[in-house]
C-alpha atoms as an extended CHARMM CRD file, in Angstrom:
* protein
*
       247  EXT
         1         1  MET       CA             75.0730000000      -81.8390000000       21.4500000000  PROA      1               0.0000000000
         2         2  ASP       CA             77.4890000000      -79.5790000000       23.3190000000  PROA      2               0.0000000000
         3         3  GLY       CA             76.2090000000      -76.0720000000       22.7760000000  PROA      3               0.0000000000
         4         4  TYR       CA             79.4590000000      -74.4230000000       23.9110000000  PROA      4               0.0000000000
         5         5  GLY       CA             82.0040000000      -76.7880000000       22.4390000000  PROA      5               0.0000000000
         6         6  ALA       CA             83.0300000000      -77.3660000000       18.8630000000  PROA      6               0.0000000000
         7         7  PRO       CA             81.1160000000      -75.6890000000       16.0280000000  PROA      7               0.0000000000
         8         8  THR       CA             78.0200000000      -77.4200000000       14.7230000000  PROA      8               0.0000000000
         9         9  VAL       CA             78.1160000000      -77.9450000000       10.9680000000  PROA      9               0.0000000000
        10        10  VAL       CA             74.9050000000      -78.2900000000        8.9770000000  PROA      10              0.0000000000
        11        11  ASP       CA             75.2660000000      -79.4740000000        5.3830000000  PROA      11              0.0000000000
        12        12  GLY       CA             73.8950000000      -82.0700000000        3.0090000000  PROA      12              0.0000000000
        13        13  GLY       CA             76.1020000000      -84.7840000000        4.5230000000  PROA      13              0.0000000000
        14        14  ALA       CA             77.4170000000      -87.9750000000        2.9810000000  PROA      14              0.0000000000
        15        15  ALA       CA             74.0160000000      -88.9610000000        1.5710000000  PROA      15              0.0000000000
        16        16  GLU       CA             73.8950000000      -85.8650000000       -0.6140000000  PROA      16              0.0000000000
        17        17  LEU       CA             77.4200000000      -86.5240000000       -1.8990000000  PROA      17              0.0000000000
        18        18  ALA       CA             76.4950000000      -90.1290000000       -2.6370000000  PROA      18              0.0000000000
        19        19  ILE       CA             73.5330000000      -88.9810000000       -4.7250000000  PROA      19              0.0000000000
        20        20  LEU       CA             75.6380000000      -86.4100000000       -6.5610000000  PROA      20              0.0000000000
        21        21  TRP       CA             78.6450000000      -88.6010000000       -7.3460000000  PROA      21              0.0000000000
        22        22  GLY       CA             76.9200000000      -91.9730000000       -7.5140000000  PROA      22              0.0000000000
        23        23  GLY       CA             73.4000000000      -91.3090000000       -8.6950000000  PROA      23              0.0000000000
        24        24  LEU       CA             73.9450000000      -88.5800000000      -11.2930000000  PROA      24              0.0000000000
        25        25  PRO       CA             76.7020000000      -90.3670000000      -13.2730000000  PROA      25              0.0000000000
        26        26  THR       CA             74.5890000000      -93.5320000000      -13.2360000000  PROA      26              0.0000000000
        27        27  LEU       CA             71.5670000000      -91.6460000000      -14.5340000000  PROA      27              0.0000000000
        28        28  GLY       CA             73.7470000000      -89.9880000000      -17.1530000000  PROA      28              0.0000000000
        29        29  ALA       CA             75.0950000000      -93.3370000000      -18.3030000000  PROA      29              0.0000000000
        30        30  GLY       CA             71.5750000000      -94.7190000000      -18.5960000000  PROA      30              0.0000000000
        31        31  ALA       CA             70.4210000000      -91.6810000000      -20.5580000000  PROA      31              0.0000000000
        32        32  GLY       CA             73.3780000000      -92.0400000000      -22.9350000000  PROA      32              0.0000000000
        33        33  TRP       CA             72.5940000000      -95.7040000000      -23.5250000000  PROA      33              0.0000000000
        34        34  LEU       CA             68.9130000000      -94.9380000000      -24.1700000000  PROA      34              0.0000000000
        35        35  LEU       CA             69.8780000000      -92.2000000000      -26.6200000000  PROA      35              0.0000000000
        36        36  VAL       CA             71.9210000000      -94.6380000000      -28.6870000000  PROA      36              0.0000000000
        37        37  THR       CA             69.5340000000      -97.5950000000      -28.5400000000  PROA      37              0.0000000000
        38        38  GLY       CA             66.4710000000      -95.4780000000      -29.3120000000  PROA      38              0.0000000000
        39        39  ALA       CA             68.0510000000      -93.2120000000      -31.9130000000  PROA      39              0.0000000000
        40        40  GLU       CA             66.8310000000      -95.1610000000      -34.9580000000  PROA      40              0.0000000000
        41        41  TRP       CA             63.2730000000      -95.2940000000      -33.6470000000  PROA      41              0.0000000000
        42        42  VAL       CA             63.1800000000      -91.5690000000      -32.8490000000  PROA      42              0.0000000000
        43        43  ALA       CA             64.7080000000      -90.7150000000      -36.2300000000  PROA      43              0.0000000000
        44        44  GLY       CA             61.7390000000      -92.4320000000      -37.8640000000  PROA      44              0.0000000000
        45        45  LEU       CA             59.2060000000      -90.1660000000      -36.1640000000  PROA      45              0.0000000000
        46        46  SER       CA             58.3330000000      -87.3340000000      -38.5260000000  PROA      46              0.0000000000
        47        47  TRP       CA             57.2800000000      -85.0240000000      -35.6880000000  PROA      47              0.0000000000
        48        48  ALA       CA             60.3190000000      -85.6100000000      -33.4650000000  PROA      48              0.0000000000
        49        49  PRO       CA             62.7000000000      -82.6580000000      -32.9790000000  PROA      49              0.0000000000
        50        50  ALA       CA             66.4300000000      -82.8140000000      -33.7810000000  PROA      50              0.0000000000
        51        51  GLN       CA             65.9390000000      -85.6840000000      -36.2150000000  PROA      51              0.0000000000
        52        52  GLY       CA             69.3020000000      -84.9700000000      -37.8300000000  PROA      52              0.0000000000
        53        53  LEU       CA             71.0560000000      -85.6970000000      -34.5470000000  PROA      53              0.0000000000
        54        54  PHE       CA             69.2080000000      -88.9650000000      -34.0200000000  PROA      54              0.0000000000
        55        55  GLU       CA             69.8470000000      -90.0320000000      -37.6250000000  PROA      55              0.0000000000
        56        56  ALA       CA             73.5680000000      -89.3900000000      -37.1460000000  PROA      56              0.0000000000
        57        57  VAL       CA             73.6140000000      -91.4020000000      -33.9160000000  PROA      57              0.0000000000
        58        58  ALA       CA             71.6780000000      -94.2610000000      -35.5610000000  PROA      58              0.0000000000
        59        59  ARG       CA             74.3470000000      -94.5340000000      -38.2660000000  PROA      59              0.0000000000
        60        60  LEU       CA             77.1730000000      -95.0400000000      -35.7660000000  PROA      60              0.0000000000
        61        61  PRO       CA             78.5460000000      -98.6120000000      -35.6220000000  PROA      61              0.0000000000
        62        62  ASP       CA             77.9090000000     -100.9430000000      -32.6970000000  PROA      62              0.0000000000
        63        63  PRO       CA             79.2260000000     -101.4970000000      -30.0540000000  PROA      63              0.0000000000
        64        64  GLN       CA             81.2480000000      -98.2850000000      -30.2750000000  PROA      64              0.0000000000
        65        65  ALA       CA             78.0900000000      -96.1970000000      -30.3550000000  PROA      65              0.0000000000
        66        66  GLY       CA             76.7480000000      -97.7290000000      -27.1540000000  PROA      66              0.0000000000
        67        67  ILE       CA             80.0770000000      -97.3470000000      -25.3730000000  PROA      67              0.0000000000
        68        68  GLY       CA             80.3530000000      -93.7420000000      -26.5050000000  PROA      68              0.0000000000
        69        69  GLY       CA             76.8130000000      -92.9280000000      -25.4040000000  PROA      69              0.0000000000
        70        70  VAL       CA             77.3890000000      -94.3990000000      -21.9460000000  PROA      70              0.0000000000
        71        71  ALA       CA             80.7270000000      -92.5850000000      -21.6250000000  PROA      71              0.0000000000
        72        72  LEU       CA             79.2780000000      -89.2290000000      -22.6540000000  PROA      72              0.0000000000
        73        73  GLY       CA             76.2970000000      -89.6670000000      -20.3390000000  PROA      73              0.0000000000
        74        74  THR       CA             78.5740000000      -90.5590000000      -17.4410000000  PROA      74              0.0000000000
        75        75  LEU       CA             80.7740000000      -87.5450000000      -18.1440000000  PROA      75              0.0000000000
        76        76  GLY       CA             77.7130000000      -85.2970000000      -18.2050000000  PROA      76              0.0000000000
        77        77  GLY       CA             76.5840000000      -86.7070000000      -14.8620000000  PROA      77              0.0000000000
        78        78  LEU       CA             80.0280000000      -86.0930000000      -13.3710000000  PROA      78              0.0000000000
        79        79  LEU       CA             80.0110000000      -82.4950000000      -14.5710000000  PROA      79              0.0000000000
        80        80  VAL       CA             76.5930000000      -81.8830000000      -13.0170000000  PROA      80              0.0000000000
        81        81  ALA       CA             77.8190000000      -83.5290000000       -9.7970000000  PROA      81              0.0000000000
        82        82  ALA       CA             80.8440000000      -81.2140000000       -9.7200000000  PROA      82              0.0000000000
        83        83  VAL       CA             78.6200000000      -78.1510000000      -10.1180000000  PROA      83              0.0000000000
        84        84  GLY       CA             76.2250000000      -79.4290000000       -7.4600000000  PROA      84              0.0000000000
        85        85  THR       CA             79.0840000000      -80.1010000000       -5.0370000000  PROA      85              0.0000000000
        86        86  ALA       CA             80.4680000000      -76.5890000000       -5.5210000000  PROA      86              0.0000000000
        87        87  GLU       CA             77.0300000000      -75.0640000000       -4.8890000000  PROA      87              0.0000000000
        88        88  ARG       CA             76.3550000000      -77.0180000000       -1.6820000000  PROA      88              0.0000000000
        89        89  LEU       CA             75.8410000000      -74.7880000000        1.3190000000  PROA      89              0.0000000000
        90        90  ALA       CA             77.6040000000      -75.5970000000        4.5790000000  PROA      90              0.0000000000
        91        91  VAL       CA             76.6520000000      -73.6660000000        7.7290000000  PROA      91              0.0000000000
        92        92  SER       CA             79.0480000000      -73.7400000000       10.6860000000  PROA      92              0.0000000000
        93        93  VAL       CA             77.7230000000      -72.2900000000       13.9570000000  PROA      93              0.0000000000
        94        94  ASP       CA             79.5000000000      -71.6560000000       17.2400000000  PROA      94              0.0000000000
        95        95  THR       CA             78.9420000000      -69.2710000000       20.1320000000  PROA      95              0.0000000000
        96        96  GLU       CA             80.8160000000      -66.3870000000       18.4720000000  PROA      96              0.0000000000
        97        97  ARG       CA             79.9810000000      -66.5210000000       14.7660000000  PROA      97              0.0000000000
        98        98  VAL       CA             78.2890000000      -68.3250000000       11.9020000000  PROA      98              0.0000000000
        99        99  ARG       CA             80.1700000000      -69.1810000000        8.7240000000  PROA      99              0.0000000000
       100       100  LEU       CA             78.5400000000      -70.0360000000        5.4220000000  PROA      100             0.0000000000
       101       101  ARG       CA             80.5190000000      -71.6900000000        2.6630000000  PROA      101             0.0000000000
       102       102  ARG       CA             79.3470000000      -72.1300000000       -0.9200000000  PROA      102             0.0000000000
       103       103  ASP       CA             81.3630000000      -72.5110000000       -4.1070000000  PROA      103             0.0000000000
       104       104  ARG       CA             84.6620000000      -71.8430000000       -2.2680000000  PROA      104             0.0000000000
       105       105  ALA       CA             83.3400000000      -68.5160000000       -0.9750000000  PROA      105             0.0000000000
       106       106  ASP       CA             82.9700000000      -67.8960000000        2.7650000000  PROA      106             0.0000000000
       107       107  ARG       CA             80.6670000000      -65.4690000000        4.5330000000  PROA      107             0.0000000000
       108       108  GLU       CA             80.8240000000      -64.8050000000        8.2540000000  PROA      108             0.0000000000
       109       109  VAL       CA             78.5390000000      -62.9610000000       10.6890000000  PROA      109             0.0000000000
       110       110  GLY       CA             79.3970000000      -62.3310000000       14.3400000000  PROA      110             0.0000000000
       111       111  ARG       CA             76.9500000000      -63.2830000000       17.0710000000  PROA      111             0.0000000000
       112       112  ARG       CA             76.8900000000      -59.8230000000       18.6660000000  PROA      112             0.0000000000
       113       113  ALA       CA             75.5300000000      -58.2170000000       15.4960000000  PROA      113             0.0000000000
       114       114  VAL       CA             72.5360000000      -60.5810000000       15.2580000000  PROA      114             0.0000000000
       115       115  ARG       CA             69.1050000000      -59.8190000000       16.6970000000  PROA      115             0.0000000000
       116       116  ALA       CA             67.1700000000      -62.7670000000       15.1660000000  PROA      116             0.0000000000
       117       117  VAL       CA             67.7460000000      -65.9030000000       13.0750000000  PROA      117             0.0000000000
       118       118  PHE       CA             65.0400000000      -67.7670000000       11.1670000000  PROA      118             0.0000000000
       119       119  VAL       CA             64.2040000000      -69.6550000000        8.0100000000  PROA      119             0.0000000000
       120       120  ASP       CA             61.9450000000      -67.8630000000        5.5260000000  PROA      120             0.0000000000
       121       121  ARG       CA             60.7050000000      -70.6310000000        3.2530000000  PROA      121             0.0000000000
       122       122  LYS       CA             64.0820000000      -71.8350000000        1.8630000000  PROA      122             0.0000000000
       123       123  ASP       CA             66.1290000000      -68.8100000000        2.9330000000  PROA      123             0.0000000000
       124       124  LEU       CA             68.2970000000      -68.6530000000        6.0380000000  PROA      124             0.0000000000
       125       125  VAL       CA             67.9610000000      -65.0700000000        7.3300000000  PROA      125             0.0000000000
       126       126  LEU       CA             69.9180000000      -63.1660000000        9.9810000000  PROA      126             0.0000000000
       127       127  LEU       CA             68.6250000000      -59.7840000000       11.2050000000  PROA      127             0.0000000000
       128       128  GLY       CA             70.7260000000      -57.0720000000       12.8060000000  PROA      128             0.0000000000
       129       129  ALA       CA             70.1220000000      -54.6020000000       15.6170000000  PROA      129             0.0000000000
       130       130  ASP       CA             67.9990000000      -52.3230000000       13.4120000000  PROA      130             0.0000000000
       131       131  ASP       CA             66.0790000000      -55.3180000000       12.0220000000  PROA      131             0.0000000000
       132       132  GLU       CA             68.0290000000      -55.0320000000        8.7850000000  PROA      132             0.0000000000
       133       133  GLU       CA             69.0120000000      -58.1870000000        6.9070000000  PROA      133             0.0000000000
       134       134  LEU       CA             72.6140000000      -59.0700000000        7.6210000000  PROA      134             0.0000000000
       135       135  LEU       CA             72.3280000000      -62.2120000000        5.5310000000  PROA      135             0.0000000000
       136       136  ARG       CA             69.8030000000      -64.0240000000        3.3600000000  PROA      136             0.0000000000
       137       137  GLU       CA             70.9890000000      -67.2980000000        1.8350000000  PROA      137             0.0000000000
       138       138  ARG       CA             68.9630000000      -69.8140000000       -0.1670000000  PROA      138             0.0000000000
       139       139  SER       CA             69.4500000000      -73.4680000000        0.7570000000  PROA      139             0.0000000000
       140       140  ASP       CA             67.7580000000      -76.8560000000        0.8820000000  PROA      140             0.0000000000
       141       141  LEU       CA             68.9910000000      -77.5410000000        4.4100000000  PROA      141             0.0000000000
       142       142  ALA       CA             66.3240000000      -78.7160000000        6.8360000000  PROA      142             0.0000000000
       143       143  ALA       CA             64.9560000000      -75.8980000000        8.9860000000  PROA      143             0.0000000000
       144       144  ALA       CA             64.8910000000      -78.1770000000       12.0290000000  PROA      144             0.0000000000
       145       145  ARG       CA             68.6120000000      -78.9230000000       11.7230000000  PROA      145             0.0000000000
       146       146  LEU       CA             69.4410000000      -75.2380000000       11.3840000000  PROA      146             0.0000000000
       147       147  ARG       CA             67.2010000000      -74.4070000000       14.3540000000  PROA      147             0.0000000000
       148       148  ASP       CA             68.8820000000      -77.0090000000       16.5600000000  PROA      148             0.0000000000
       149       149  ALA       CA             72.3690000000      -75.8230000000       15.5670000000  PROA      149             0.0000000000
       150       150  PHE       CA             71.7070000000      -72.1520000000       16.3150000000  PROA      150             0.0000000000
       151       151  ARG       CA             69.8160000000      -72.7950000000       19.5350000000  PROA      151             0.0000000000
       152       152  ALA       CA             72.5110000000      -75.1460000000       20.7810000000  PROA      152             0.0000000000
       153       153  HSD       CA             75.0010000000      -72.2680000000       20.6720000000  PROA      153             0.0000000000
       154       154  GLY       CA             72.7050000000      -69.6610000000       22.2130000000  PROA      154             0.0000000000
       155       155  TRP       CA             71.6270000000      -67.7530000000       19.1060000000  PROA      155             0.0000000000
       156       156  PRO       CA             68.2610000000      -65.8920000000       19.0530000000  PROA      156             0.0000000000
       157       157  TRP       CA             66.3500000000      -68.2960000000       16.8250000000  PROA      157             0.0000000000
       158       158  THR       CA             62.7280000000      -67.4470000000       15.9720000000  PROA      158             0.0000000000
       159       159  ASP       CA             60.1720000000      -69.6930000000       14.2800000000  PROA      159             0.0000000000
       160       160  GLY       CA             59.4820000000      -67.4910000000       11.2820000000  PROA      160             0.0000000000
       161       161  ASP       CA             59.9980000000      -63.8630000000       10.3260000000  PROA      161             0.0000000000
       162       162  PRO       CA             59.1500000000      -61.6760000000       13.3520000000  PROA      162             0.0000000000
       163       163  HSD       CA             58.3180000000      -58.7990000000       10.9770000000  PROA      163             0.0000000000
       164       164  ARG       CA             56.1410000000      -60.7120000000        8.5520000000  PROA      164             0.0000000000
       165       165  ASP       CA             53.1210000000      -58.5050000000        9.2420000000  PROA      165             0.0000000000
       166       166  ALA       CA             55.1100000000      -55.3350000000        8.5570000000  PROA      166             0.0000000000
       167       167  TYR       CA             55.6160000000      -56.0200000000        4.8500000000  PROA      167             0.0000000000
       168       168  ARG       CA             53.6010000000      -54.0880000000        2.2720000000  PROA      168             0.0000000000
       169       169  ARG       CA             53.0480000000      -54.9420000000       -1.3670000000  PROA      169             0.0000000000
       170       170  TRP       CA             55.1000000000      -52.6770000000       -3.6170000000  PROA      170             0.0000000000
       171       171  VAL       CA             53.3690000000      -50.7700000000       -6.3860000000  PROA      171             0.0000000000
       172       172  PRO       CA             55.0230000000      -47.9600000000       -8.3660000000  PROA      172             0.0000000000
       173       173  GLY       CA             54.7820000000      -44.5830000000       -6.6830000000  PROA      173             0.0000000000
       174       174  LEU       CA             53.7330000000      -45.9610000000       -3.2980000000  PROA      174             0.0000000000
       175       175  PRO       CA             54.3760000000      -43.3910000000       -0.5250000000  PROA      175             0.0000000000
       176       176  GLY       CA             56.5110000000      -44.1130000000        2.5100000000  PROA      176             0.0000000000
       177       177  LEU       CA             59.6970000000      -45.2680000000        0.7980000000  PROA      177             0.0000000000
       178       178  PRO       CA             63.0500000000      -43.5150000000        1.2590000000  PROA      178             0.0000000000
       179       179  THR       CA             64.2830000000      -41.3030000000       -1.5620000000  PROA      179             0.0000000000
       180       180  GLY       CA             65.4550000000      -43.3650000000       -4.5310000000  PROA      180             0.0000000000
       181       181  ALA       CA             64.0100000000      -46.6500000000       -3.2750000000  PROA      181             0.0000000000
       182       182  ASP       CA             61.0760000000      -46.6180000000       -5.6930000000  PROA      182             0.0000000000
       183       183  ALA       CA             63.4430000000      -46.3850000000       -8.6670000000  PROA      183             0.0000000000
       184       184  LEU       CA             65.4810000000      -49.2990000000       -7.3130000000  PROA      184             0.0000000000
       185       185  LEU       CA             62.3200000000      -51.3540000000       -6.8600000000  PROA      185             0.0000000000
       186       186  ARG       CA             61.2500000000      -50.5860000000      -10.4300000000  PROA      186             0.0000000000
       187       187  ALA       CA             64.6430000000      -51.7470000000      -11.7140000000  PROA      187             0.0000000000
       188       188  ARG       CA             64.4790000000      -54.8520000000       -9.5490000000  PROA      188             0.0000000000
       189       189  GLN       CA             60.9890000000      -55.6740000000      -10.8160000000  PROA      189             0.0000000000
       190       190  ARG       CA             62.3280000000      -55.5990000000      -14.3760000000  PROA      190             0.0000000000
       191       191  ALA       CA             65.1630000000      -57.9060000000      -13.3210000000  PROA      191             0.0000000000
       192       192  LEU       CA             62.7170000000      -60.3370000000      -11.6880000000  PROA      192             0.0000000000
       193       193  ASP       CA             60.4600000000      -60.3380000000      -14.7490000000  PROA      193             0.0000000000
       194       194  ALA       CA             63.4650000000      -61.0990000000      -16.9800000000  PROA      194             0.0000000000
       195       195  ASP       CA             64.8500000000      -63.8250000000      -14.6400000000  PROA      195             0.0000000000
       196       196  ARG       CA             68.0610000000      -61.8690000000      -14.0450000000  PROA      196             0.0000000000
       197       197  GLY       CA             68.7270000000      -63.2970000000      -10.6000000000  PROA      197             0.0000000000
       198       198  GLY       CA             72.1690000000      -61.7660000000      -10.1510000000  PROA      198             0.0000000000
       199       199  GLU       CA             70.9050000000      -58.2690000000      -10.8690000000  PROA      199             0.0000000000
       200       200  ALA       CA             67.9300000000      -58.7740000000       -8.5400000000  PROA      200             0.0000000000
       201       201  ARG       CA             70.2870000000      -59.8110000000       -5.7150000000  PROA      201             0.0000000000
       202       202  GLU       CA             72.4980000000      -56.7940000000       -6.3390000000  PROA      202             0.0000000000
       203       203  LEU       CA             69.5140000000      -54.4460000000       -6.1990000000  PROA      203             0.0000000000
       204       204  ARG       CA             68.3260000000      -56.1390000000       -2.9990000000  PROA      204             0.0000000000
       205       205  GLY       CA             71.6540000000      -55.1260000000       -1.4870000000  PROA      205             0.0000000000
       206       206  GLU       CA             71.2450000000      -51.5410000000       -2.7020000000  PROA      206             0.0000000000
       207       207  LEU       CA             67.7790000000      -51.3860000000       -1.1510000000  PROA      207             0.0000000000
       208       208  GLY       CA             69.1200000000      -52.8190000000        2.0810000000  PROA      208             0.0000000000
       209       209  ARG       CA             71.6790000000      -50.0370000000        2.2840000000  PROA      209             0.0000000000
       210       210  ALA       CA             68.7980000000      -47.5860000000        1.8620000000  PROA      210             0.0000000000
       211       211  GLY       CA             66.9940000000      -49.1740000000        4.8210000000  PROA      211             0.0000000000
       212       212  VAL       CA             64.4780000000      -51.2120000000        2.8120000000  PROA      212             0.0000000000
       213       213  VAL       CA             64.0980000000      -54.9630000000        3.3820000000  PROA      213             0.0000000000
       214       214  ILE       CA             62.6230000000      -56.9710000000        0.5070000000  PROA      214             0.0000000000
       215       215  ARG       CA             60.6390000000      -60.2000000000        0.5840000000  PROA      215             0.0000000000
       216       216  ASP       CA             59.6620000000      -61.8520000000       -2.6930000000  PROA      216             0.0000000000
       217       217  ASP       CA             56.5450000000      -63.8600000000       -3.4130000000  PROA      217             0.0000000000
       218       218  GLY       CA             57.1680000000      -65.1870000000       -6.9050000000  PROA      218             0.0000000000
       219       219  ARG       CA             57.6900000000      -62.0560000000       -8.9800000000  PROA      219             0.0000000000
       220       220  ARG       CA             55.8650000000      -59.8160000000       -6.4930000000  PROA      220             0.0000000000
       221       221  GLN       CA             57.8920000000      -57.6080000000       -4.1750000000  PROA      221             0.0000000000
       222       222  TYR       CA             56.9780000000      -56.7920000000       -0.5850000000  PROA      222             0.0000000000
       223       223  TRP       CA             58.9140000000      -54.3310000000        1.5370000000  PROA      223             0.0000000000
       224       224  ARG       CA             59.3950000000      -52.9840000000        5.0220000000  PROA      224             0.0000000000
       225       225  LEU       CA             61.6520000000      -50.3710000000        6.5790000000  PROA      225             0.0000000000
       226       226  THR       CA             64.4220000000      -50.9810000000        9.0840000000  PROA      226             0.0000000000
       227       227  ARG       CA             64.3780000000      -49.1600000000       12.4060000000  PROA      227             0.0000000000
       228       228  ALA       CA             67.1560000000      -46.8820000000       11.1370000000  PROA      228             0.0000000000
       229       229  VAL       CA             64.7510000000      -45.2320000000        8.6420000000  PROA      229             0.0000000000
       230       230  PRO       CA             62.3920000000      -42.5330000000       10.0000000000  PROA      230             0.0000000000
       231       231  ARG       CA             58.7330000000      -43.5440000000        9.6490000000  PROA      231             0.0000000000
       232       232  PRO       CA             56.5030000000      -41.2770000000        7.5450000000  PROA      232             0.0000000000
       233       233  ARG       CA             53.9380000000      -39.1360000000        9.3230000000  PROA      233             0.0000000000
       234       234  PRO       CA             50.3020000000      -40.3510000000        9.0730000000  PROA      234             0.0000000000
       235       235  GLU       CA             49.3170000000      -37.2510000000        7.1030000000  PROA      235             0.0000000000
       236       236  ASP       CA             51.8410000000      -38.1980000000        4.3840000000  PROA      236             0.0000000000
       237       237  ALA       CA             49.8360000000      -41.2810000000        3.4360000000  PROA      237             0.0000000000
       238       238  THR       CA             47.6820000000      -41.0850000000        0.3340000000  PROA      238             0.0000000000
       239       239  SER       CA             44.8640000000      -43.0380000000       -1.1910000000  PROA      239             0.0000000000
       240       240  ALA       CA             47.4400000000      -45.0420000000       -3.1480000000  PROA      240             0.0000000000
       241       241  GLU       CA             47.7220000000      -47.3250000000       -0.1270000000  PROA      241             0.0000000000
       242       242  SER       CA             44.2360000000      -48.6620000000       -0.8460000000  PROA      242             0.0000000000
       243       243  GLU       CA             45.6300000000      -50.2410000000       -4.0050000000  PROA      243             0.0000000000
       244       244  VAL       CA             48.0590000000      -52.4300000000       -2.0760000000  PROA      244             0.0000000000
       245       245  ASP       CA             47.1700000000      -56.0310000000       -1.3600000000  PROA      245             0.0000000000
       246       246  GLY       CA             47.7650000000      -57.2610000000        2.1890000000  PROA      246             0.0000000000
       247       247  TRP       CA             50.5750000000      -59.8130000000        2.7520000000  PROA      247             0.0000000000
């Protein structure tokens, strides 16, 4: 691989597209056929849900019912494939910048702004000069492929989060946070508990602008400060810290 030539693109490749556009419609067609052929049997089960639907399908004439079931299943598979294709992440890396494309939206980060690049579980993360998060993007791309692409173009790749040990478990009222950050973390916790992913991402951005970097473990929030935020004095700490679990 030429590290200083053309950009290196990391995406799901042709195999992923084949699964999306070949496998999903085929599975959908099979599911539609099974729905029609098994409708009468399911309708006879007193405990089965949606019996009215299965009774209606069982009354449809053959072979039109089978053809319709296969067609609807195939259409459903195609729709899922279209959504999956739009949500695929493509990462293009060269010596000057990295571009991420998903759902027709592009994001770009210049090389000079980046202090570290790594994969945190399934998230691609880029840190800036103050160890703030410039980018965090969820993907199923192989970490080894991303590593090779960034290293080939001279980016500062690290095997894991270099600040992993700096994170602290958030509990309400914990000292050491910038003004207003605790309220944002409370709001974000409510969003996480209610599975409001968009709101949680928005609040992550607000916390980032306040100098707080967030790392989630399920519904638990862990935090650290960027280098741009003054560290609290040791005498400001209280016994509340003893309530915090280690990372």
